[in-house]
Coordinates of C-alpha atoms and ligand atoms in Angstrom, one line a residue:
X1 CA -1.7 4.1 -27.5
X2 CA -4.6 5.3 -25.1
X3 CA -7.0 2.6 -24.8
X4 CA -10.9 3.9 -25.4
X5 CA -12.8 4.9 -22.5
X6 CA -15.3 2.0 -23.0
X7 CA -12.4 -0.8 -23.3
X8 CA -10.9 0.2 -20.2
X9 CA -14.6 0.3 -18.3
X10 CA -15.0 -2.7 -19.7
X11 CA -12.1 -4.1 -18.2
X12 CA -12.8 -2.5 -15.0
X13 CA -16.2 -4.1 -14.5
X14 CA -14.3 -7.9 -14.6
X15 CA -11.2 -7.1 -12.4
X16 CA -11.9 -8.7 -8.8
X17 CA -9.8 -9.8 -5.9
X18 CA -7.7 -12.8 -5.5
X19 CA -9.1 -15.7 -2.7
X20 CA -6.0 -14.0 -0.3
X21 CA -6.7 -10.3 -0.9
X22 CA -10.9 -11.5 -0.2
X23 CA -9.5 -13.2 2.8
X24 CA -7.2 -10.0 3.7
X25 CA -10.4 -8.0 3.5
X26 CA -12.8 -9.9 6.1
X27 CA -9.9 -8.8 8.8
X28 CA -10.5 -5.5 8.5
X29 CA -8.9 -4.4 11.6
X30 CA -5.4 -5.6 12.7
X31 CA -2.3 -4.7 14.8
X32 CA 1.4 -3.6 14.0
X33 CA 3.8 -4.2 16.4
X34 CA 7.2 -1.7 16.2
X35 CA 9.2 -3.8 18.7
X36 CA 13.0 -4.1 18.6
X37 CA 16.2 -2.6 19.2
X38 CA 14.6 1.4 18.3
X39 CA 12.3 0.3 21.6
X40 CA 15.7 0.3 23.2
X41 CA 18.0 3.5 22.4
X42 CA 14.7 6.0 21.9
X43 CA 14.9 6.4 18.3
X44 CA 12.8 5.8 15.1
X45 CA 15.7 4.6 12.8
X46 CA 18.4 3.0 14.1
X47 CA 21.8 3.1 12.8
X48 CA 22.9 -0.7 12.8
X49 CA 25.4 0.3 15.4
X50 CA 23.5 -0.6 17.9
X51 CA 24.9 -3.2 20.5
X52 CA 22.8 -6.3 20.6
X53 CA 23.0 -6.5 24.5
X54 CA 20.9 -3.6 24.5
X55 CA 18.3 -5.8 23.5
X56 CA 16.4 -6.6 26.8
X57 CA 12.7 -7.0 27.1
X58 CA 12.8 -8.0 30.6
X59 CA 9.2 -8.9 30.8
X60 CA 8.0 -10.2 27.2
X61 CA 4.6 -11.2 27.3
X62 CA 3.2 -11.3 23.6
X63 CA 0.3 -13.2 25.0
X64 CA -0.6 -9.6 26.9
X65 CA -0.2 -8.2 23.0
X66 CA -2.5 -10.0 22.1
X67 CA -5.3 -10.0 24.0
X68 CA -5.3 -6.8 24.1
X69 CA -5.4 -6.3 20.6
X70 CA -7.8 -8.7 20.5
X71 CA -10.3 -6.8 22.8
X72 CA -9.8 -3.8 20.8
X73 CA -11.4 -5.6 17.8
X74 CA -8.4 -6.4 15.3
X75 CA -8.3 -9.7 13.8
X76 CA -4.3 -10.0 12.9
X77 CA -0.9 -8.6 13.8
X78 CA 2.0 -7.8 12.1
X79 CA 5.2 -7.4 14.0
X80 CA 8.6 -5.7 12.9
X81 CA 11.0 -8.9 12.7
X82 CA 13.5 -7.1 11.4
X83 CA 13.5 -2.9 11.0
X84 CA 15.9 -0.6 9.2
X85 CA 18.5 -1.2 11.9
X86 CA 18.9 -5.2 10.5
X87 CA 18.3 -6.5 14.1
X88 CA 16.4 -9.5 13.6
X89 CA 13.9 -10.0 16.7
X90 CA 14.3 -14.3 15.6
X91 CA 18.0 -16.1 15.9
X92 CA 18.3 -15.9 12.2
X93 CA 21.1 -17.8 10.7
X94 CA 22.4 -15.3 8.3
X95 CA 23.0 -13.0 10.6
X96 CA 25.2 -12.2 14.0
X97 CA 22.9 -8.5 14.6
X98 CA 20.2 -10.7 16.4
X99 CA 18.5 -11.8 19.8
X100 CA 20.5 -15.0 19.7
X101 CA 23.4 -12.2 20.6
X102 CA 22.1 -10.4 23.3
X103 CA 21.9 -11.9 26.8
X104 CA 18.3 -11.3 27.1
X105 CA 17.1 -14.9 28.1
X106 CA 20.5 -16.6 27.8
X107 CA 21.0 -15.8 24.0
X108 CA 17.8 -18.1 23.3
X109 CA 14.9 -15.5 23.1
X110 CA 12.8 -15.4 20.1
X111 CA 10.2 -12.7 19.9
X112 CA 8.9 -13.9 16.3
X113 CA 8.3 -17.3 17.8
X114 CA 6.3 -15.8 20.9
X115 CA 4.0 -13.9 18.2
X116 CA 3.4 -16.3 16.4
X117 CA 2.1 -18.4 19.3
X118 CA 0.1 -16.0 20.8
X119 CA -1.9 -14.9 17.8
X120 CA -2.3 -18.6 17.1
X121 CA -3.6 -19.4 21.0
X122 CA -6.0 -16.7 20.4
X123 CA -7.3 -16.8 17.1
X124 CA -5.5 -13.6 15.7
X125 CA -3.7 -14.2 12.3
X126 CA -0.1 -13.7 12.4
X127 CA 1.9 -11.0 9.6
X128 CA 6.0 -10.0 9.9
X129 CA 7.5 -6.7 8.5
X130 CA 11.1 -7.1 7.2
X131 CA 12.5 -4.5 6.2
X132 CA 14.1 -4.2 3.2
X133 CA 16.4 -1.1 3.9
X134 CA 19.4 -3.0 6.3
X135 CA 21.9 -1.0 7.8
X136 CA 23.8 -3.2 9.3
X137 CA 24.0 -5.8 7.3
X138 CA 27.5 -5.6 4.9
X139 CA 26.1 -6.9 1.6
X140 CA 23.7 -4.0 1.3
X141 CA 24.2 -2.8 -1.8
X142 CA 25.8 -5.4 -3.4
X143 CA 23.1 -6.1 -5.8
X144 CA 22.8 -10.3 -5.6
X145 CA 24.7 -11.0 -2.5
X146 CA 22.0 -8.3 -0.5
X147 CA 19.4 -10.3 -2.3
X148 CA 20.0 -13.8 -1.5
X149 CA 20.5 -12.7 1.7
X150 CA 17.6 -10.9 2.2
X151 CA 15.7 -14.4 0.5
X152 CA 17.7 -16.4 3.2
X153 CA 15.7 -14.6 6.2
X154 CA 12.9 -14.2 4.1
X155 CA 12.3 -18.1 3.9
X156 CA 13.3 -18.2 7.5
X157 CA 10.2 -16.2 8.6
X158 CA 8.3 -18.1 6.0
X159 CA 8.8 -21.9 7.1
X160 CA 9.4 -21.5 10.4
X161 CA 6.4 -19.9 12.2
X162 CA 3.1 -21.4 10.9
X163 CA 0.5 -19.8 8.5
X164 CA 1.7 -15.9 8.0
X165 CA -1.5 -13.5 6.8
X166 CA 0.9 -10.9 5.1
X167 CA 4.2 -10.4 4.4
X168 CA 4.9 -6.3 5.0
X169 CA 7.5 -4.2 2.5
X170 CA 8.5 -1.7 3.3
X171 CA 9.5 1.3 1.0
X172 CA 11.5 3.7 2.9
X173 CA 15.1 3.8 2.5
X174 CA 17.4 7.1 3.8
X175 CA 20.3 6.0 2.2
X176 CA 20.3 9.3 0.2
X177 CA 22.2 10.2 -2.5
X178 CA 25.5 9.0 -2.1
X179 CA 24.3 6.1 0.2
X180 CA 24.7 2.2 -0.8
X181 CA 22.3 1.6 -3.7
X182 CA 20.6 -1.9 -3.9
X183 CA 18.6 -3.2 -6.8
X184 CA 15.7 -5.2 -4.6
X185 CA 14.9 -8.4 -6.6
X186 CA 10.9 -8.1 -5.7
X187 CA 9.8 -10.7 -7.9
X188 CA 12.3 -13.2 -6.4
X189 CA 10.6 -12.1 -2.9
X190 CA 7.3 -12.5 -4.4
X191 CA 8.3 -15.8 -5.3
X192 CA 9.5 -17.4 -2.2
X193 CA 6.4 -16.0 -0.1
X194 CA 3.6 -17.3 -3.1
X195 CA 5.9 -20.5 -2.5
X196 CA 6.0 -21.0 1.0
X197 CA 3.2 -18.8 2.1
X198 CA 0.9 -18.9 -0.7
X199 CA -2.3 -17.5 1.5
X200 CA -0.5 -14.3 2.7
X201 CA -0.9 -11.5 0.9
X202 CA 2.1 -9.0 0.1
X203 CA 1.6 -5.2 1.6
X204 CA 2.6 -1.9 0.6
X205 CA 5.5 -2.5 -2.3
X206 CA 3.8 -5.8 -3.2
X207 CA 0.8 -6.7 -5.5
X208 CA -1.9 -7.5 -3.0
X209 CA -2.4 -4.5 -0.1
X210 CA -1.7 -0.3 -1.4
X211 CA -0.8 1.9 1.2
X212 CA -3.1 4.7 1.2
X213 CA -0.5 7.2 0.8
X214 CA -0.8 9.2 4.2
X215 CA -0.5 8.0 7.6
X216 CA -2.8 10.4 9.1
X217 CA -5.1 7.6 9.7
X218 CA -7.6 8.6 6.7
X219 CA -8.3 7.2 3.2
X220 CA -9.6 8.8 0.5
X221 CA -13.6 10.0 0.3
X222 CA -13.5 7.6 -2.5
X223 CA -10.9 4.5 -2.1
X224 CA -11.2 2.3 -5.2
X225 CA -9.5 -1.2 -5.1
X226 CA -9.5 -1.1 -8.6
X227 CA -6.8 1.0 -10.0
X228 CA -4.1 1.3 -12.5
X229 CA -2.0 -1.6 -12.5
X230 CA 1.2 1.0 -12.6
X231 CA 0.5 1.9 -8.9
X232 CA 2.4 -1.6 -7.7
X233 CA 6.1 -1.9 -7.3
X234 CA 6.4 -4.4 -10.1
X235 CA 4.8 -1.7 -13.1
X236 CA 6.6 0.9 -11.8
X237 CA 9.8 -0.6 -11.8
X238 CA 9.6 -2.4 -15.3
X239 CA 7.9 0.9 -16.2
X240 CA 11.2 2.5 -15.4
X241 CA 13.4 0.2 -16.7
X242 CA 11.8 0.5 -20.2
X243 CA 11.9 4.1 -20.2
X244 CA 13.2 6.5 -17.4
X245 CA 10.9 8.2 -15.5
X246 CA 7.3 8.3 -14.2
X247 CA 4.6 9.6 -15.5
X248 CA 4.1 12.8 -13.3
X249 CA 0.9 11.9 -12.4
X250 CA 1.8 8.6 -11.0
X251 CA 1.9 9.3 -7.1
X252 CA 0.5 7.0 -4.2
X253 CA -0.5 10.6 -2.5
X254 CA -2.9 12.0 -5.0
X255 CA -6.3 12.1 -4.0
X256 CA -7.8 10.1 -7.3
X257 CA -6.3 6.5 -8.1
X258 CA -9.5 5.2 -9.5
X259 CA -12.4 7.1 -10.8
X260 CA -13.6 7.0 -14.4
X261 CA -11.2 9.7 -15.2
X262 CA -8.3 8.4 -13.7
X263 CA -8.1 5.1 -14.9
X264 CA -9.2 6.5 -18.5
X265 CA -5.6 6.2 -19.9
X266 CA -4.6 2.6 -18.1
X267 CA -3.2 -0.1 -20.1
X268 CA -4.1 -2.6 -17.6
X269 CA -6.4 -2.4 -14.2
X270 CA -5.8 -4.6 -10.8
X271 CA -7.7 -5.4 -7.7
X272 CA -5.2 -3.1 -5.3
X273 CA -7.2 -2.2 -2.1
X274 CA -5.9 0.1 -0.3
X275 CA -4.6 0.0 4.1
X276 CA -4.1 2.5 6.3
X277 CA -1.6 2.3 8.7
X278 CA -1.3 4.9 11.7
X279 CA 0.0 4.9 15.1
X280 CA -1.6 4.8 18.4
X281 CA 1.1 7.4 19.6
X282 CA 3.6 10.1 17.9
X283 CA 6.5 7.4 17.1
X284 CA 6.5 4.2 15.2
X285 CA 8.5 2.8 18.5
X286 CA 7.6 2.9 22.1
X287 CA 9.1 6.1 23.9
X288 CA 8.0 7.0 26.9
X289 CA 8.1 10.7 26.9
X290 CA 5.5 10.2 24.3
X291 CA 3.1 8.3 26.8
X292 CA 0.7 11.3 26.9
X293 CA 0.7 11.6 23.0
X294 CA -1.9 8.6 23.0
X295 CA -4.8 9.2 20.8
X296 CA -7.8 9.2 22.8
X297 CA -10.8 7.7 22.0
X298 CA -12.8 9.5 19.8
X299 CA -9.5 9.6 17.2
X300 CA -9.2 6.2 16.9
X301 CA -13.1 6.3 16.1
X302 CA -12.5 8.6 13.6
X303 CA -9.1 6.3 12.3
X304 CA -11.8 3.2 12.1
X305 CA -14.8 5.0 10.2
X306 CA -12.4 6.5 7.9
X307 CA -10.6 3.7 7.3
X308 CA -13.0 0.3 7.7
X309 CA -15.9 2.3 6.8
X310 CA -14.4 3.8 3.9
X311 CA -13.8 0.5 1.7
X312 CA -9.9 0.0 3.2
X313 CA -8.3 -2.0 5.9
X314 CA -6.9 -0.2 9.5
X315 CA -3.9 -1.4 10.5
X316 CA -3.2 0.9 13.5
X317 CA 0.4 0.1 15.1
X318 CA 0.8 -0.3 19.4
X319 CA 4.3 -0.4 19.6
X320 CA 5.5 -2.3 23.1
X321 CA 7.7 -0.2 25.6
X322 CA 11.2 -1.8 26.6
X323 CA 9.5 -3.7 29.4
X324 CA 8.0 -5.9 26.8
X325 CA 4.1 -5.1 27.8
X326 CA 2.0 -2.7 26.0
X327 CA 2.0 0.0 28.5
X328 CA -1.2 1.2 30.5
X329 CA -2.4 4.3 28.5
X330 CA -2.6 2.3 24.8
X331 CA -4.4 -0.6 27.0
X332 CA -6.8 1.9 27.9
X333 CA -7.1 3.6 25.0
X334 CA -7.5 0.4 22.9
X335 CA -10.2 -1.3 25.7
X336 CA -12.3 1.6 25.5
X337 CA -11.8 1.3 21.2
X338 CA -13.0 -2.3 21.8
X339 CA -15.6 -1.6 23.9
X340 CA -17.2 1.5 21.5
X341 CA -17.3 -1.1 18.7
X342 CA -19.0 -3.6 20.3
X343 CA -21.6 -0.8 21.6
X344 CA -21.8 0.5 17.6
X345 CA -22.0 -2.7 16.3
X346 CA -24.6 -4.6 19.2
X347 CA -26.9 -5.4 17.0
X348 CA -28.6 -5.1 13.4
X349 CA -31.8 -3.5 13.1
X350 CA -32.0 -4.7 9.5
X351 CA -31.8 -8.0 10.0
X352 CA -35.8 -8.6 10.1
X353 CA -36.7 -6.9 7.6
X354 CA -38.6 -7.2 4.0
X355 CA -36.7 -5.8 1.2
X356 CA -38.4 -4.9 -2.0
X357 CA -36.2 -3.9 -5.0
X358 CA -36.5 -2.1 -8.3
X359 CA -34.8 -4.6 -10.2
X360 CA -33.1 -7.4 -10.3
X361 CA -30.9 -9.8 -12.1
X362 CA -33.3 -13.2 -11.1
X363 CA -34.8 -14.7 -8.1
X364 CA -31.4 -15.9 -6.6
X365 CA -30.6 -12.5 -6.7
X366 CA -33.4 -10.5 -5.1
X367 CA -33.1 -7.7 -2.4
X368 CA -33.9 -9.9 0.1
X369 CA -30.6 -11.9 0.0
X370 CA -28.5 -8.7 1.2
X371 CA -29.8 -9.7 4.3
X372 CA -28.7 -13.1 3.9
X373 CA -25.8 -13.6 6.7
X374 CA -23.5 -15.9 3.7
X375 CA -21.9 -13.3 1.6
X376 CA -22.3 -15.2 -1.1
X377 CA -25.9 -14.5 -1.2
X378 CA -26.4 -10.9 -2.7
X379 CA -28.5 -9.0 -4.9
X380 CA -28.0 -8.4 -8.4
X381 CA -29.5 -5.5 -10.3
X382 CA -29.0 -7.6 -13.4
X383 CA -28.6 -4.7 -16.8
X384 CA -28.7 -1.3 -15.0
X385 CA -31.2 1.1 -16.0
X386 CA -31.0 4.3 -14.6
X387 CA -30.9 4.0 -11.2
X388 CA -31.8 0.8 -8.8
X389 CA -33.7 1.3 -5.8
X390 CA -34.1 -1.2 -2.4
X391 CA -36.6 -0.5 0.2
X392 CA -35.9 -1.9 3.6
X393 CA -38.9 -2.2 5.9
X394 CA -37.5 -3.3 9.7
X395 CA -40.5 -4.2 11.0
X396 CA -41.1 -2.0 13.7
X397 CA -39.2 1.3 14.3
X398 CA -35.4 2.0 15.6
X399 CA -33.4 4.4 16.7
X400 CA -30.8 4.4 14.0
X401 CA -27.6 6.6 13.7
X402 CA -25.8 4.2 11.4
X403 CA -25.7 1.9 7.8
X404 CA -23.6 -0.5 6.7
X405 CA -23.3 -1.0 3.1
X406 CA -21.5 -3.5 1.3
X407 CA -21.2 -5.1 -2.6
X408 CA -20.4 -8.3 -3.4
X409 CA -17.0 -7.6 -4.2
X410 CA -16.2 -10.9 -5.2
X411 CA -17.9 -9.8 -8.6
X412 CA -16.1 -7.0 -8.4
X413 CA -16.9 -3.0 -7.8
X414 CA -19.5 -1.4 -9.9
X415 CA -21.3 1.3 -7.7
X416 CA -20.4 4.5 -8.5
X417 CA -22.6 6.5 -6.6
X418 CA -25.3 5.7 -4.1
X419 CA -27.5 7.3 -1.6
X420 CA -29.4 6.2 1.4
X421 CA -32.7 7.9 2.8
X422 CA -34.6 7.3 6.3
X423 CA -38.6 7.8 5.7
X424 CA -39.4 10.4 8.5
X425 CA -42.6 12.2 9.0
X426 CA -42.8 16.0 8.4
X427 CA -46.2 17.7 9.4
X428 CA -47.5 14.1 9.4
X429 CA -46.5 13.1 5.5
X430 CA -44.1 10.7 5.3
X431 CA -40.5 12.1 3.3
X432 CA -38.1 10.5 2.6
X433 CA -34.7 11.9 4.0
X434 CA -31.1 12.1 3.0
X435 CA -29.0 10.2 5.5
X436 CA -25.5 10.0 3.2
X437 CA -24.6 9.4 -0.4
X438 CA -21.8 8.8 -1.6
X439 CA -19.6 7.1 -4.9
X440 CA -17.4 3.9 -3.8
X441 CA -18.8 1.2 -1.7
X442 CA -16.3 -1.8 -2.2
X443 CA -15.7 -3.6 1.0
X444 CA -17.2 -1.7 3.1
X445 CA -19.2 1.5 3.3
X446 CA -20.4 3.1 7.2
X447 CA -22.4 5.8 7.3
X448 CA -22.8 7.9 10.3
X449 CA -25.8 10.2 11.0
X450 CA -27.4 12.3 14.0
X451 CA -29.6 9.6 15.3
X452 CA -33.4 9.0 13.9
X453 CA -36.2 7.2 14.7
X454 CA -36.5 4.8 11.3
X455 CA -38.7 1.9 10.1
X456 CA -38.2 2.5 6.2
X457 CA -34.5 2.9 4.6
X458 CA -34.1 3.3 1.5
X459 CA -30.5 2.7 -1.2
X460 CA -30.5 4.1 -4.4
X461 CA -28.0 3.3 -6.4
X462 CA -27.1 6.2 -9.0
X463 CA -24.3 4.8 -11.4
X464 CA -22.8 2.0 -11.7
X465 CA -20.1 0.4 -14.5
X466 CA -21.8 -2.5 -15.2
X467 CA -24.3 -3.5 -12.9
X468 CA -25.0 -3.2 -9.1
X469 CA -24.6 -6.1 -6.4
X470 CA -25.3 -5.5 -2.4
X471 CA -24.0 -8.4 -0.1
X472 CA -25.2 -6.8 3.0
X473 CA -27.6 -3.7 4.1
X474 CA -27.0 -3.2 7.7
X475 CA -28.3 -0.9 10.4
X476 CA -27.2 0.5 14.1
Ligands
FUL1 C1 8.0 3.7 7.3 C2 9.2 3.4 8.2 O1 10.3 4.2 7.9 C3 8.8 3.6 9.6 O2 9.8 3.5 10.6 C4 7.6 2.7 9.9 O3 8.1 1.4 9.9 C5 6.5 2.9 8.9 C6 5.4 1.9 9.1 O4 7.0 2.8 7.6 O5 8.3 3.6 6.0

């Protein structure tokens, strides 16, 4: 039975994220690392054929990885431990198709263990892919024997390499039709990592991260992290199980996961925020004949505001060359990324300034606390009228070419639809000018604008579903 459209908002206004997704959400910005035998033999998707000797990253330095990642402004990495291919970059037990049988360091390399220590030395957190799809490995397919398997390495990566952030699935699998068919057992997966890893969150066919649905490096105009709970692996596979197929409109491309209308028919909502994943070059994998399809600068601007400034997470991938060493042009490219940020980001022109509000919930909850550095402090429009308004006065005035907005997602995500306005003068009246509107905050909203010279800002709030909170009103 279709739930009423009030029930369901209802429900919506009280969904909010777990203490791992909140933690997932503070990174932001973070690193994947396609390293392994594909970095090799020159392909995306190995075969499991490969020979294991091939294997030879002459000179591994994660610790260059690292920094560099590091200067570009990301806050974790997660690195391929095992890909399609099944060739584990950590001497796993289970398994013969791994560095421990390559020559590469006398058969005692271990990549997974040189991440690991690297991100730790310097303060990145630490993720691993494993892939699902294996084609090397012989139980594939074989329903329960694939699947202990699988758990076998799984608790491997789990116990062995300190604190992991996430814990990446991914959903491809070219097996096609008459390929080997295995039955994934996710909620034994889920188990063992809320087990061993209970602080990681699980990505992409897990509960905790949504891929975006594109890897063009863009998420949607409006990116709601609270959606339909049949948009996670689990749903859809107990949804199938009870009757066939899909409902047609279920799809991970579509452009509208969360709006009023699109949750209108949902049985049950979830916090489900969504990542974008995209590569600094053509391929997944290093190959040099795609050296010069770097992205240059100004597109991995662009992947950042449309991805961090757009209420989801970047996770842009830099995939090592067979040296072992991020190669020169992605160095650049991701120093001068590093660099631009920290120019964007110098310094907050808000920070000074005297908020007034329109309305609030109580004192503890005035405008003045979005300017309160603990994210916990935040203002609260308390019942919402028809629209909430905050001044901002800075003080003095700024050359200003960007906002920052963010709610207090921790409460959830209400805002439906802002705008923000600079007060200019025109033929010595002061107006009050549209900078950027918008509907979904969440996380994180950036808005960009041709540069103006502001002392007054003002947010409006339009619609909400409950009420309105603002942990933070920024300015650059
Ligand atoms: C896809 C994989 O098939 C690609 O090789 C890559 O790992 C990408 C991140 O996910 O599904």
């Amino acid at each position: 039975m279709m739930r009423k459209q009030a029930e369901v908002l209802e429900e919506a206004i009280q969904v909010v994220p777990s203490e791992r997704q909140m933690a997932w959400q503070d990174l932001e910005f973070t690193s994947f690392i396609h390293f392994g035998m594909n970095t090799f033999t020159g392909s995306e998707w190995g075969t499991g054929n490969e020979n294991p000797e091939l294997f030879q990253p002459k000179s591994l330095d994660c610790r260059q990885w690292v920094k560099v990642c590091k200067a570009a402004g990301m806050r974790g990495m997660i690195l391929t431990a095992k890909h399609h291919d099944g060739f584990c970059l950590w001497p796993s037990a289970f398994t013969s198709h791994s560095v421990a049988s390559s020559s590469w360091r006398g058969g005692q390399g271990d990549v997974v263990r040189e991440a690991a220590a690297a991100c730790r030395e310097f303060g990145l957190k630490f993720g691993i892919y494993l892939s699902p799809w294996d084609r090397y490995e012989l139980t594939y397919g074989q329903g329960e024997a694939y699947n202990t398997f699988y758990k076998n390495q799984l608790r491997e990566l789990l116990t062995n390499y300190g604190e992991l952030f996430c814990v990446w699935f991914d959903g491809a699998c070219g097996e096609g039709k008459n390929g080997r068919k295995q039955e994934y057992d996710w909620q034994g997966y889920y188990d063992l990592i809320r087990e061993l890893q209970p602080n990681a969150v699980i990505s992409v066919c897990g509960p905790d991260v949504r891929w975006c649905g594109n890897e063009a490096g863009v998420c949607r105009a409006s990116e709601w992290s609270v959606v339909p709970s049949y948009y996670s692996q689990l749903e859809q596979e107990r949804m199938k199980a009870a009757g066939g197929q899909l409902p047609r409109e279920i799809n991970f491309t579509q452009m509208d996961l969360g709006s009023r209308k699109a949750i209108r028919g949902a049985e049950q909502l979830i916090w489900y925020p969504a990542e974008v994943d995209v590569s600094i070059r053509k391929g997944w994998f290093y190959h040099e004949e795609e050296d010069h399809t770097v992205k240059p600068l100004m597109k991995l601007l662009d992947y950042y505001y449309h991805s961090v400034g757009a209420n989801a997470s970047l996770l842009l991938n830099v995939p090592p060359n067979p040296e072992g060493l991020i190669s020169r042009r992605d160095i650049e490219a991701l120093l001068s990324l590093g660099a631009q940020l920290q120019i964007d980001f110098r310094e907050n022109l808000a920070e000074d300034s005297t908020v007034t509000d329109s309305c609030r919930l109580d004192d503890l909850h005035s405008g003045q606390m979005t300017l309160d550095p603990n994210p916990d402090c935040y203002w609260h429009s308390g019942p919402f009228g028809k629209a909430a308004e905050l001044i901002l006065d800075l003080g003095d005035d700024y050359d200003i070419n960007k906002i920052v907005l963010k709610e207090h997602i921790r409460t959830g995500q209400q805002i439906e639809k802002f705008a923000i306005y600079g007060e200019v003068e025109v033929k010595g009246k002061p107006q009050w000018k549209l900078l950027g509107k918008g509907t979904v905050l969440g996380h994180k909203r950036i808005c960009r604008f041709t540069e103006l010279r502001l002392q007054r800002i003002k947010v409006v709030v339009e619609q909400t579903r409950g009420f309105a909170t603002l942990s933070a009103i920024e300015a650059y």
